[in-house]
Coordinates of C-alpha atoms and ligand atoms in Angstrom, one line a residue:
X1 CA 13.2 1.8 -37.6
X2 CA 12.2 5.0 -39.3
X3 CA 12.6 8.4 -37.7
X4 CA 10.5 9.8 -35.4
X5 CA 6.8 10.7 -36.1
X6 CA 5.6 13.8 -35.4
X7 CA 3.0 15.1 -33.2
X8 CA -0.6 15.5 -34.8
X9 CA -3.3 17.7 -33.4
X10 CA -6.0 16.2 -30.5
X11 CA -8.9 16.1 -30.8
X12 CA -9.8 17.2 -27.4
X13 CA -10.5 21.1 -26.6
X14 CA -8.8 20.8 -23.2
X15 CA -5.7 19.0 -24.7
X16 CA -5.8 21.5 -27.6
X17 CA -5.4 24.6 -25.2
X18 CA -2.1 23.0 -23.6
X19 CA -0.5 22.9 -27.1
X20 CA -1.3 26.4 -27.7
X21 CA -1.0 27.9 -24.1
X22 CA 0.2 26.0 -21.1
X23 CA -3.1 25.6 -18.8
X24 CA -2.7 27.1 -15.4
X25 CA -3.9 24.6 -13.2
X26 CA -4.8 24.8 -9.2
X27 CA -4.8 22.3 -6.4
X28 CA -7.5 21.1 -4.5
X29 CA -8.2 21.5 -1.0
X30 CA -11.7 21.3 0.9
X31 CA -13.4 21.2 -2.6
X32 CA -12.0 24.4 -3.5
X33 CA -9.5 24.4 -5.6
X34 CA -6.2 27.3 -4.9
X35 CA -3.1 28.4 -5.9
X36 CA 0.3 27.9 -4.5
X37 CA 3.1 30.8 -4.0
X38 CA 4.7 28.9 -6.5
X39 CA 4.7 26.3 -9.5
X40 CA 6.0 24.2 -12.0
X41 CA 6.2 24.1 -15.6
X42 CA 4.6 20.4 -16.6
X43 CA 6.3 19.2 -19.9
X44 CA 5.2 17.2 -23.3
X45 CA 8.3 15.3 -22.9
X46 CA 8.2 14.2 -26.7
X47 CA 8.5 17.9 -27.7
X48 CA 10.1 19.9 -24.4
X49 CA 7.2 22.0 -24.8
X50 CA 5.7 23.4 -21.6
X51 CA 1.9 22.7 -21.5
X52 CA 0.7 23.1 -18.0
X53 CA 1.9 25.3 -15.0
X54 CA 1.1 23.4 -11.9
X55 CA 1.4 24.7 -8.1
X56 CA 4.1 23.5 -5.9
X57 CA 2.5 23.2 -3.1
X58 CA 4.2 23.8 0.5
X59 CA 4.2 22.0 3.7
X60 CA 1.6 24.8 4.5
X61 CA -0.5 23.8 1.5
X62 CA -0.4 20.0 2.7
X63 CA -1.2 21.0 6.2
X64 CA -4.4 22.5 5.1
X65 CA -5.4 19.7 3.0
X66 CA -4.4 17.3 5.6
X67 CA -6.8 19.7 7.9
X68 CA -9.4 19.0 5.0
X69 CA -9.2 15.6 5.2
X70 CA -9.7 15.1 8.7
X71 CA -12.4 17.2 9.2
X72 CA -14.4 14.9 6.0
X73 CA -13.2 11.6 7.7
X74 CA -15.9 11.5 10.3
X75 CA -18.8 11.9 7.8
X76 CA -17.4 9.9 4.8
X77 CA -16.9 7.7 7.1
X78 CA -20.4 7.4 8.0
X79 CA -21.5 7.7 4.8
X80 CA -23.8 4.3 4.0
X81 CA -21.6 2.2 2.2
X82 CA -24.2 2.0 -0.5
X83 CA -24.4 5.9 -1.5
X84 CA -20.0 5.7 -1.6
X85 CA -20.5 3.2 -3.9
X86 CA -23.0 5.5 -5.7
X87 CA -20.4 8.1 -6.1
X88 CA -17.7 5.7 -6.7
X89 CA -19.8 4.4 -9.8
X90 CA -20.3 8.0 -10.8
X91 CA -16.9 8.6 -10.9
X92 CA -16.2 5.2 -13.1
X93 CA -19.3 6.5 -15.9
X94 CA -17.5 10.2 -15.6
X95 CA -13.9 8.6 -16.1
X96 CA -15.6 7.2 -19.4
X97 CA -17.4 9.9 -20.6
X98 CA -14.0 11.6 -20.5
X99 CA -12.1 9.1 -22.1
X100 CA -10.9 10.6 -25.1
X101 CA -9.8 13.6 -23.7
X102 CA -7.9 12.0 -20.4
X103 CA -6.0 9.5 -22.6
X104 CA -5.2 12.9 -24.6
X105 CA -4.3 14.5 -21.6
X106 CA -2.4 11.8 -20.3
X107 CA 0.1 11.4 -23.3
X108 CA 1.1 15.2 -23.6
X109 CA 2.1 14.9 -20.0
X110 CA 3.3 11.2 -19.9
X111 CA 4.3 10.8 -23.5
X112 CA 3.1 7.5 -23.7
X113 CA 1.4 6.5 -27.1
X114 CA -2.3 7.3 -27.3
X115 CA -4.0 3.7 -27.3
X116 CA -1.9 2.7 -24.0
X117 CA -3.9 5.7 -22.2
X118 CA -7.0 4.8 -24.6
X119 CA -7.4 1.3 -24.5
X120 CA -5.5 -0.1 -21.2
X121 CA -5.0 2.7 -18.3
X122 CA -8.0 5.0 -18.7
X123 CA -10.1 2.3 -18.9
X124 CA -8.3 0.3 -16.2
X125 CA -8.7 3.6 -14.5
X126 CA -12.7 3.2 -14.3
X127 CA -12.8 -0.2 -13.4
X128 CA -10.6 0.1 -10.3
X129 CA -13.7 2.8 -9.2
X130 CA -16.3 -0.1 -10.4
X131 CA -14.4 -2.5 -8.8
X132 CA -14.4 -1.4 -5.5
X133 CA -17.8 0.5 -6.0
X134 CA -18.9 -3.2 -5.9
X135 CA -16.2 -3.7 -2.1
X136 CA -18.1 -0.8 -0.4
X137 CA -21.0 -2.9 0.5
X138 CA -19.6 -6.2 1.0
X139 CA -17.2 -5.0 3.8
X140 CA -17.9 -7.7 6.7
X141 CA -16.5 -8.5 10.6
X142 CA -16.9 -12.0 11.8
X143 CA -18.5 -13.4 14.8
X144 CA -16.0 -15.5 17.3
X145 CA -16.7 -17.7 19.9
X146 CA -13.4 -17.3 22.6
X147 CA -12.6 -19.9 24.8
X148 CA -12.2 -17.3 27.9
X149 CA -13.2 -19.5 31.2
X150 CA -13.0 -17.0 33.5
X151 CA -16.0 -14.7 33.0
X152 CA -18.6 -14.0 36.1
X153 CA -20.7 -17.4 37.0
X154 CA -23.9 -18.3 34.7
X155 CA -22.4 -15.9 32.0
X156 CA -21.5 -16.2 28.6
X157 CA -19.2 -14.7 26.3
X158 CA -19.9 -12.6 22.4
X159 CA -17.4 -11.4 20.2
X160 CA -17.5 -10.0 16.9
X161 CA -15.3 -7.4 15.0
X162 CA -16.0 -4.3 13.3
X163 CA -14.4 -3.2 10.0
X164 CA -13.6 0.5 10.3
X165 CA -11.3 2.7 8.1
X166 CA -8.1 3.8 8.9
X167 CA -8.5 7.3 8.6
X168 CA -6.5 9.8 6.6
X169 CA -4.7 8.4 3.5
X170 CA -1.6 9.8 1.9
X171 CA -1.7 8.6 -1.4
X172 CA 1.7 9.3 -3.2
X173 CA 2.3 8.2 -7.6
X174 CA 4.3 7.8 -9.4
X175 CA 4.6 9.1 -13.1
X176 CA 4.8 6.4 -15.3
X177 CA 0.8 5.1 -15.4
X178 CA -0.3 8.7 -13.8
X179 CA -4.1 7.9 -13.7
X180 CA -4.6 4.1 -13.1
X181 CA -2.1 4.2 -10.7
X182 CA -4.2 6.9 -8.7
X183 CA -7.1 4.9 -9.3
X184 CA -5.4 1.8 -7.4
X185 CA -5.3 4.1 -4.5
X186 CA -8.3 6.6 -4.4
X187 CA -10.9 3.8 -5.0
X188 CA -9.9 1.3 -2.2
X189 CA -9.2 4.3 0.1
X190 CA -12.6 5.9 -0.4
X191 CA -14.6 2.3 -0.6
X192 CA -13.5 1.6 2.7
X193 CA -14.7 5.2 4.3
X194 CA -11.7 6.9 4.4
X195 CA -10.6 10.7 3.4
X196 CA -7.2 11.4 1.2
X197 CA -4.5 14.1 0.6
X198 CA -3.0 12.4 -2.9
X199 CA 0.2 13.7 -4.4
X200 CA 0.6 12.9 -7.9
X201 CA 4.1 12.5 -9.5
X202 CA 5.8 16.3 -10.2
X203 CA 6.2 15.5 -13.6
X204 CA 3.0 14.1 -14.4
X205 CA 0.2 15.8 -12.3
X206 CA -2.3 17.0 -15.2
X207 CA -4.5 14.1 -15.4
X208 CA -5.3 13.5 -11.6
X209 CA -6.4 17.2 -11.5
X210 CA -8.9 16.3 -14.2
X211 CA -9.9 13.2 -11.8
X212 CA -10.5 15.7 -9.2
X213 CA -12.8 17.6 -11.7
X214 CA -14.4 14.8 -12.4
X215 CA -14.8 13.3 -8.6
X216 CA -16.4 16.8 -7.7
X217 CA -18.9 16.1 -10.4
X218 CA -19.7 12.6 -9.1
X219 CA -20.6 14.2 -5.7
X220 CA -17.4 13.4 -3.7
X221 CA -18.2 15.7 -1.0
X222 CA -15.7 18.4 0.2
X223 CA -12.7 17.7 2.0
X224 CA -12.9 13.7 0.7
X225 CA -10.6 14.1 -1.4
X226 CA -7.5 16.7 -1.6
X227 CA -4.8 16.9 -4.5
X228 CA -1.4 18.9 -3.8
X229 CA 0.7 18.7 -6.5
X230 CA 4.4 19.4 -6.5
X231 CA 7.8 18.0 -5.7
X232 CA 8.3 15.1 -3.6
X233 CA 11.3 16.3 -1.1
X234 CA 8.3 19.2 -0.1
X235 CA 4.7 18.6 -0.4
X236 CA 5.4 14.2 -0.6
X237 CA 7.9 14.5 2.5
X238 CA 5.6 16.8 4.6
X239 CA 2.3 14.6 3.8
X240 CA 4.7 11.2 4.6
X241 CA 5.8 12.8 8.5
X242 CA 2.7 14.7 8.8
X243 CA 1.0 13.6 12.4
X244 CA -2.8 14.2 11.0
X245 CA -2.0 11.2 8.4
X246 CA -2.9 8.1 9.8
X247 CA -1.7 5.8 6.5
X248 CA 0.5 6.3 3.5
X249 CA 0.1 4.4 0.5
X250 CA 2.6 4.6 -1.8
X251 CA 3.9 3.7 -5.1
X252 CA 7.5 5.0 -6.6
X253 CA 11.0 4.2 -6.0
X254 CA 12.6 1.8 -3.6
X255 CA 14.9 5.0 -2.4
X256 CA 11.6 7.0 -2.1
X257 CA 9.8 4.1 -0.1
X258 CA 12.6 3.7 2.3
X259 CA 12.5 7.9 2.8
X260 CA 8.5 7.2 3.1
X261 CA 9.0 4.5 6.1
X262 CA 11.3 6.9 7.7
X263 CA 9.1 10.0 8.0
X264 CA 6.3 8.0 8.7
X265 CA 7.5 7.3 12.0
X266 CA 6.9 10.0 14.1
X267 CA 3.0 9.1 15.0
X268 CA 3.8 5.5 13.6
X269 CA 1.4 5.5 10.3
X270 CA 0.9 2.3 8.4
X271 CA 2.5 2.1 5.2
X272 CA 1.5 0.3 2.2
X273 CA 4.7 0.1 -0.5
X274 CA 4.2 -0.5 -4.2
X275 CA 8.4 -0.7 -4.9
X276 CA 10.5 -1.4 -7.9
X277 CA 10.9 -4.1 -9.9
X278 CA 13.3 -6.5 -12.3
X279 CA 11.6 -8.6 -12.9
X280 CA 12.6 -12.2 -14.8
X281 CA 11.2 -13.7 -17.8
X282 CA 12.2 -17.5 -18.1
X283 CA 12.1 -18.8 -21.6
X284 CA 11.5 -22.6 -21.3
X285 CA 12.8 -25.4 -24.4
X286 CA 9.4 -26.1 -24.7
X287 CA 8.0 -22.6 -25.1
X288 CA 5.6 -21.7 -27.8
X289 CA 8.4 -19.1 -29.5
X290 CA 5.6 -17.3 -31.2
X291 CA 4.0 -16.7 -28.6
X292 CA 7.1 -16.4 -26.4
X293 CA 9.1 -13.8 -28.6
X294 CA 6.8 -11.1 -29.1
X295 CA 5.8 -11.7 -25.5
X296 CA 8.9 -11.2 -24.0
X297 CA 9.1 -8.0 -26.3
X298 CA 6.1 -6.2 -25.0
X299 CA 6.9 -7.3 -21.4
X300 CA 9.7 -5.0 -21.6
X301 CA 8.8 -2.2 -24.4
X302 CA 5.4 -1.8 -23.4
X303 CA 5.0 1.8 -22.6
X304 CA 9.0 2.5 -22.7
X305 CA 9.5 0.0 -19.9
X306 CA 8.5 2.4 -18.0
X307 CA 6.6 -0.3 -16.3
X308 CA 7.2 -1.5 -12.5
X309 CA 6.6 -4.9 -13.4
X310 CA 8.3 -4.5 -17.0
X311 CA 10.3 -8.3 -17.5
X312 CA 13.8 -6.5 -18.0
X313 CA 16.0 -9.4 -17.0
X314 CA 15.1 -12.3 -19.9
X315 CA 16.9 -16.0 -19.2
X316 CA 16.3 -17.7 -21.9
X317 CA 17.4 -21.4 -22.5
X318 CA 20.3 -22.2 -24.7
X319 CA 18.6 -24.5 -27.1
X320 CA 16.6 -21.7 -27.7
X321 CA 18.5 -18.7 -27.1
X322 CA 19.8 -18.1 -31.2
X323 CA 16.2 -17.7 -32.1
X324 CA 15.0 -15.5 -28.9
X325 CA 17.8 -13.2 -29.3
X326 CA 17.7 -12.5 -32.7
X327 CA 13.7 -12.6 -32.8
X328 CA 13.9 -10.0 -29.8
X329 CA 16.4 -7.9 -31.6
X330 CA 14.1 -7.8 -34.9
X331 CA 11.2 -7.1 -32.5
X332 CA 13.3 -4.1 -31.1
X333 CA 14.1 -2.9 -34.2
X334 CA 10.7 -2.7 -36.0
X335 CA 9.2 -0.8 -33.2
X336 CA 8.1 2.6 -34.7
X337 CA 8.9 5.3 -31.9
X338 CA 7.0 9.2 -31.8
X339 CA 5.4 11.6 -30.2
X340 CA 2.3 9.6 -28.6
X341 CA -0.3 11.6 -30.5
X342 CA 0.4 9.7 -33.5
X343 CA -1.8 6.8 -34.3
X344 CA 1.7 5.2 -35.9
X345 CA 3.6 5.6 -32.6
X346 CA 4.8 2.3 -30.9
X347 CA 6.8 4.1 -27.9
X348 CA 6.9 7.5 -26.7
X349 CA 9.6 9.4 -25.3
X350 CA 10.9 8.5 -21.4
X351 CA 9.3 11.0 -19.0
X352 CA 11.8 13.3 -19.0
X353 CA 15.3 14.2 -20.5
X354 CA 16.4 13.3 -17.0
X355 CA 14.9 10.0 -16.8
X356 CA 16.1 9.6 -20.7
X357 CA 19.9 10.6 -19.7
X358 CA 19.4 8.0 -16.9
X359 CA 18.8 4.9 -18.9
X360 CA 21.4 5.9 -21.6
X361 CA 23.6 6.0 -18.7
X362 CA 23.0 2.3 -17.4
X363 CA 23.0 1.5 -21.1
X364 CA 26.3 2.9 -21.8
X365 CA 27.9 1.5 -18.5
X366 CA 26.8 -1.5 -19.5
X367 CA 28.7 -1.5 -22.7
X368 CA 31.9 0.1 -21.1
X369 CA 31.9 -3.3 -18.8
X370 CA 32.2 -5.2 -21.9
X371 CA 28.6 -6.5 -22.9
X372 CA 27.5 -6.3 -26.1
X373 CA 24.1 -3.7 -27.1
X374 CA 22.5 -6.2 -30.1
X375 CA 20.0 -3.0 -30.9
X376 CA 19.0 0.5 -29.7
X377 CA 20.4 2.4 -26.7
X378 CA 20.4 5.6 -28.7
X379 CA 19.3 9.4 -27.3
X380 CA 17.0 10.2 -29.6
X381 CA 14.8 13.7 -30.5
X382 CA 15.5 17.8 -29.9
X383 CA 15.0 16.9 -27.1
X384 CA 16.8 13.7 -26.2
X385 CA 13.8 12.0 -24.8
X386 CA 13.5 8.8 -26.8
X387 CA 15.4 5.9 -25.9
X388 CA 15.4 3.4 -28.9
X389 CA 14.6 0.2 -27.8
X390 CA 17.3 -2.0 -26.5
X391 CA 18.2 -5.6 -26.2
X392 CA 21.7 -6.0 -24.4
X393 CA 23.2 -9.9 -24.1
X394 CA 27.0 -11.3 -22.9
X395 CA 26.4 -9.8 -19.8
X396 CA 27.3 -11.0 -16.1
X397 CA 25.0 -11.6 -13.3
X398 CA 26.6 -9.0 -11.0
X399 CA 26.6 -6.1 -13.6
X400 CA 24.6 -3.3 -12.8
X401 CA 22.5 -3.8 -15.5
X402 CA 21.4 -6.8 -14.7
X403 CA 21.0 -5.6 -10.7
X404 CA 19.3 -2.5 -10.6
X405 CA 15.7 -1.4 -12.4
X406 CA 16.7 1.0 -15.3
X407 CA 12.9 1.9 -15.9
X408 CA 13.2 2.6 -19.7
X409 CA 12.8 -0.1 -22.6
X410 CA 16.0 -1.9 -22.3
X411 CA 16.2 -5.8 -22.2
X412 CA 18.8 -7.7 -20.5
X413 CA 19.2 -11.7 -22.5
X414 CA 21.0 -14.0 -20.4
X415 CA 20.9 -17.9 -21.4
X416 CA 20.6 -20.8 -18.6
X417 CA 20.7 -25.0 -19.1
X418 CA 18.9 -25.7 -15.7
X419 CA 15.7 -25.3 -14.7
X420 CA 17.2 -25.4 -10.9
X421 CA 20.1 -22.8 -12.2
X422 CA 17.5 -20.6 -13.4
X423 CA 15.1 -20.5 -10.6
X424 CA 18.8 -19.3 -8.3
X425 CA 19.3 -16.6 -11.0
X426 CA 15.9 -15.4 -11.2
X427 CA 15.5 -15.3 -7.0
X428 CA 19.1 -13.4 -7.4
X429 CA 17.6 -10.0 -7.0
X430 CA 16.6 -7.8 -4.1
X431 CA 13.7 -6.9 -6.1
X432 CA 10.4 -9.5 -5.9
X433 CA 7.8 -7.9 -7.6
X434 CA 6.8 -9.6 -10.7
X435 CA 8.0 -12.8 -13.3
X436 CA 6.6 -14.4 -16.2
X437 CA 7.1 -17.8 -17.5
X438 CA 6.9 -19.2 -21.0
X439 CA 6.2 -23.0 -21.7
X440 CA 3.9 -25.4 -22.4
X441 CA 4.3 -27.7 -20.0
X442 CA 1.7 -27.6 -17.1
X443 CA 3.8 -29.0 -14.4
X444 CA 7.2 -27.0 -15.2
X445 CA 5.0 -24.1 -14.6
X446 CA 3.2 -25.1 -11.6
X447 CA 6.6 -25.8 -10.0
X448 CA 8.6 -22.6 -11.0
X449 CA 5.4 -20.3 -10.2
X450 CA 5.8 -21.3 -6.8
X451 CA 9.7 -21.2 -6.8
X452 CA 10.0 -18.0 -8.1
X453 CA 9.9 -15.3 -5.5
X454 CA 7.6 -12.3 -6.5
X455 CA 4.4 -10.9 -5.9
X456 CA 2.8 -11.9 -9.4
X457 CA 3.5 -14.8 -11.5
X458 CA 2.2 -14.6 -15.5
X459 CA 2.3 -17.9 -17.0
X460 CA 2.4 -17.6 -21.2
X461 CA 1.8 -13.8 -20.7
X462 CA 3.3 -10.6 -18.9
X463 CA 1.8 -7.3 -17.1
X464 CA -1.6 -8.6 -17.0
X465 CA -3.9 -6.5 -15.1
X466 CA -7.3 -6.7 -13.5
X467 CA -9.1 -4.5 -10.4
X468 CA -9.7 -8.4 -9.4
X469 CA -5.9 -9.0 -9.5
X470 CA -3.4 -8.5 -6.4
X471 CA -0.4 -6.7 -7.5
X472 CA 2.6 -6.1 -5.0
X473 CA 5.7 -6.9 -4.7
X474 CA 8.1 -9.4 -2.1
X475 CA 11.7 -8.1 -0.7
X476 CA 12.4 -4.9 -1.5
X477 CA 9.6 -4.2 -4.0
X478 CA 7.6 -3.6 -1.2
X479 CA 4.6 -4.8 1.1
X480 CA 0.6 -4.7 0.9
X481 CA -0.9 -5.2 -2.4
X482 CA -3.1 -2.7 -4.8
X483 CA -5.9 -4.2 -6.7
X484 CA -8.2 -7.2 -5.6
X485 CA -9.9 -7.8 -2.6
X486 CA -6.3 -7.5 -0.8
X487 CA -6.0 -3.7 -1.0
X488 CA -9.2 -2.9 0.7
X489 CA -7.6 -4.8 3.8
X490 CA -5.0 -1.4 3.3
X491 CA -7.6 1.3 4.4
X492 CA -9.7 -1.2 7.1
X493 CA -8.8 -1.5 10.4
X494 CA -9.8 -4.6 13.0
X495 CA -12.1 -3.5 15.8
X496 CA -12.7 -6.3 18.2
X497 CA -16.0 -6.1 20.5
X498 CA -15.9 -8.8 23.4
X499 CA -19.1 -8.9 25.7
X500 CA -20.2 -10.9 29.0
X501 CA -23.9 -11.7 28.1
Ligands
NAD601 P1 9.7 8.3 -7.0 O1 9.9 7.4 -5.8 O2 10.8 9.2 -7.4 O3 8.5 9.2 -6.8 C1 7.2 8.7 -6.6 C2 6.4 9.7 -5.8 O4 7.0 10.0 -4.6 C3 6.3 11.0 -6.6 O5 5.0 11.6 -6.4 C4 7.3 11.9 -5.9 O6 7.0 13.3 -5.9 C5 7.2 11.4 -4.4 N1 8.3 11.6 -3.6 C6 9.6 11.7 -4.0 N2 10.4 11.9 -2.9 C7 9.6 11.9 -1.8 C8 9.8 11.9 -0.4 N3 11.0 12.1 0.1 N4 8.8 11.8 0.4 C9 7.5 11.6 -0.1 N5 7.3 11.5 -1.4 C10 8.3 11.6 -2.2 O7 9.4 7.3 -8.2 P2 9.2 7.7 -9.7 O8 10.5 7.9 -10.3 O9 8.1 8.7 -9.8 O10 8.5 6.3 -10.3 C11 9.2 5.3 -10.7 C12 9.3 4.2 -9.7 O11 8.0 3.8 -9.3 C13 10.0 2.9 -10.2 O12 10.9 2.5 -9.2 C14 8.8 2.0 -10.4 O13 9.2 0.6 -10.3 C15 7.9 2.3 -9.3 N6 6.6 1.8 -9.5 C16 6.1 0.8 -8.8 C17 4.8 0.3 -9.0 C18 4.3 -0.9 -8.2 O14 3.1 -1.2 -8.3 N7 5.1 -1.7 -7.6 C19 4.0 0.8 -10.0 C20 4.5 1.9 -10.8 C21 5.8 2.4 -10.5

């Protein structure tokens, strides 16, 4: 691997003012958008350079966006579902016409390369809004017959449900897919009628202020939609307990999730929990290795593994596991890290030197309990951001490594003889959110998809996504799904109707 490449110039205006001034940015509240008392300094996490000052909003600040919110709900919610999935549309052709500058923006607050914001997330970003543009208008109740005997003489029984929405949604993201992620939320939320208060990640807030931009542009009307940006023990921990919320829907941590479930109790909101991950990749005998091998690589390397559903633990099968490991390792090797500005660049930096000293930590713990590092788990850059890319074997099944999500790119290689041992190995995990599994033979993967337990299964292929696609986790990667069909059930409610006619 050569040393890091250097940041080259956007092309952007907006991304261009960051690198020469950090951008003051405001919140949005009511469609106005305000200041906070105070702020923080977003960073280029590649560089350490400070390129946006964003407002650290208050439980104040969230009570008056929560105000917002409720006092849109009633006429969004009445809103024809038709002219929502007008604006949703708008929003999608707006996300687009943007694209350039919001992957830009996205990687000098991220740090992930340039053609991941480009070519997978913005993009995926729009769909989500097309996606459920299309939901809006095909949101149905049913018609029941009950069997109740008991109504007044000559009479007959009607019943039929209503969908309605749930209300106010507390959206809280994460910071490692900043915009998509947001997407996953906002779309459903506002398809089905509802308002939201959405509190991007501290670290990574730039880019769903531009969405809010942009949604004010596609007509969104005031109040609809809110972003308070800040840090989540303040503005997220206020929104999660706050009693004019009536759902949260959340993506982060497993730690956070459990804080979310907590403080939601007080008016007893419903919670949706997209959780952590660890997730297994099972190398079969029969896998196609070219296909398998590079595969396996970008299930975990892709964007830093700073991926939920990143395939971090890989079992591969001992007649096999020479030519994995070492194919792996070369794959780790050759991958050409930088600043994400650089056409060149591979992987960016983690998000933060916090998040960076927090995988070399797992790294090096791992190594002190006696497994071997084939390649990477270096600090890297001024400012010790990068992570090379790292493919750690001879490990055992209760090390932390192998136990607890590290969120960076490192690879744990662990080999297996049976197909029943490996199944038990890969279910070995509080953590149920994702697996792939590489063969070629139809019924093998039939069998395990069903065996293993996680929310997704990718067959010959990893982190797949679609705005058709459920994705969600089992166990402690949480409940309710984003994407799909599922996640508009997350913002509807059930109303039943029963007449004597
Ligand atoms: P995090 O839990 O630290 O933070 C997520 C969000 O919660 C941030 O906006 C943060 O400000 C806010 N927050 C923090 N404390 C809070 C509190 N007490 N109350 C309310 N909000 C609070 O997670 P992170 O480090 O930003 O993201 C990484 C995690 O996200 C990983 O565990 C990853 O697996 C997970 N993730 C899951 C999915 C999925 O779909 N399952 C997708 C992406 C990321």
């Amino acid at each position: 691997m050569s040393d890091l490449l250097e940041i080259v110039a956007p092309k952007s205006a907006r991304a261009l003012a960051m690198m020469d001034v950090p951008v003051q940015c405001a919140m949005l509240i009511g469609g106005v958008w305000r200041e906070a008392a105070s702020s923080l300094p977003s960073i280029d996490p590649a560089t350490g350079k400070t390129i946006a000052i964003i407002p650290d909003a208050s439980a104040q600040d969230v009570d008056s966006a929560v105000s917002a919110a409720r006092a849109a709900f009633p006429g969004w919610a009445a809103t024809p579902p038709a002219e929502r999935a007008r604006i949703l549309w708008r929003i999608a052709d707006l996300i687009d016409a943007n694209i350039d500058e919001l992957a830009e923006l996205e990687t000098l607050d991220q740090g992930k390369p340039l053609h991941v914001g480009r070519w997978a997330e913005i993009p995926g970003a729009a769909g989500q809004f097309r996606f459920f543009a299309g939901q809006a208008t095909a949101i149905e109740g049913r018609t029941i017959t009950p069997s109740i005997t008991y109504q007044p003489q000559g009479k007959q029984m009607a019943a039929w449900t209503l969908r309605e929405p749930v209300g106010v949604v507390a959206a809280i993201v994460p910071w490692n897919s900043p915009l998509v992620l947001t997407a996953m939320k906002l779309a459903p939320a506002l398809a089905a009628g509802c308002t939201v208060v959405l509190k991007p990640a501290e670290d990574t807030s730039v880019t769903a202020l531009r969405l809010g931009e942009l949604m004010m542009e596609a007509g969104v009307p005031a109040g609809v939609i809110n972003i308070v940006t800040g840090r989540g023990a303040i503005s997220g921990a206020a929104l999660a307990a706050h009693p004019g919320v009536d759902k949260v829907a959340f993506t982060g941590s497993t730690t956070t999730g459990r804080a979310i479930v907590d403080a939601s109790k007080g008016n007893l909101k419903r919670v949706t929990l997209e959780l952590g991950g660890k997730s297994p990749v099972i190398i079969l005998p029969d896998a196609d290795l070219d296909l398998a091998i590079p595969g396996a690589a970008n299930a975990i390397f892709f964007n830093g593994g700073q991926v939920c559903v990143a395939g971090s633990r890989a079992y591969v099968h001992s007649s096999v596991y020479d030519r994995v490991i070492e194919g792996l390792t070369a794959q780790a090797a050759a991958l050409q890290l930088g600043h994400g500005l650089n056409p060149g660049t591979h992987m960016g930096p983690m998000v933060s030197a916090r998040q960076a000293e927090r995988v070399a930590g797992f790294v090096n713990d791992a190594q002190s309990a006696g497994a071997s590092i084939m390649t990477g788990g270096k600090r890297l850059g001024a400012a010790g951001t990068f992570i090379s890319p790292t493919v750690v074997a001879n490990v055992d099944p209760d090390m932390t490594i192998v136990r607890e999500e590290v969120f960076g790119p490192v690879l744990v290689v662990q080999r297996y003889d049976d197909l029943g041992d490996v199944v038990a190995a890969a279910n070995d995990s509080v953590f149920g959110l994702a697996a792939s599994i590489w063969t070629e033979s139809l019924s093998a993967a039939h069998r395990l998809s069903r065996e293993i337990q996680a929310g997704t299964v990718w067959i010959n292929c990893h982190s797949m996504f679609d705005p058709s696609l459920p994705i969600g986790g089992v166990k402690q990667s949480g409940y309710g799904r984003d994407s799909g069909i599922a996640a508009l059930d997350n913002y509807l409610d059930w109303k039943t109707v029963c007449a004597v006619i």
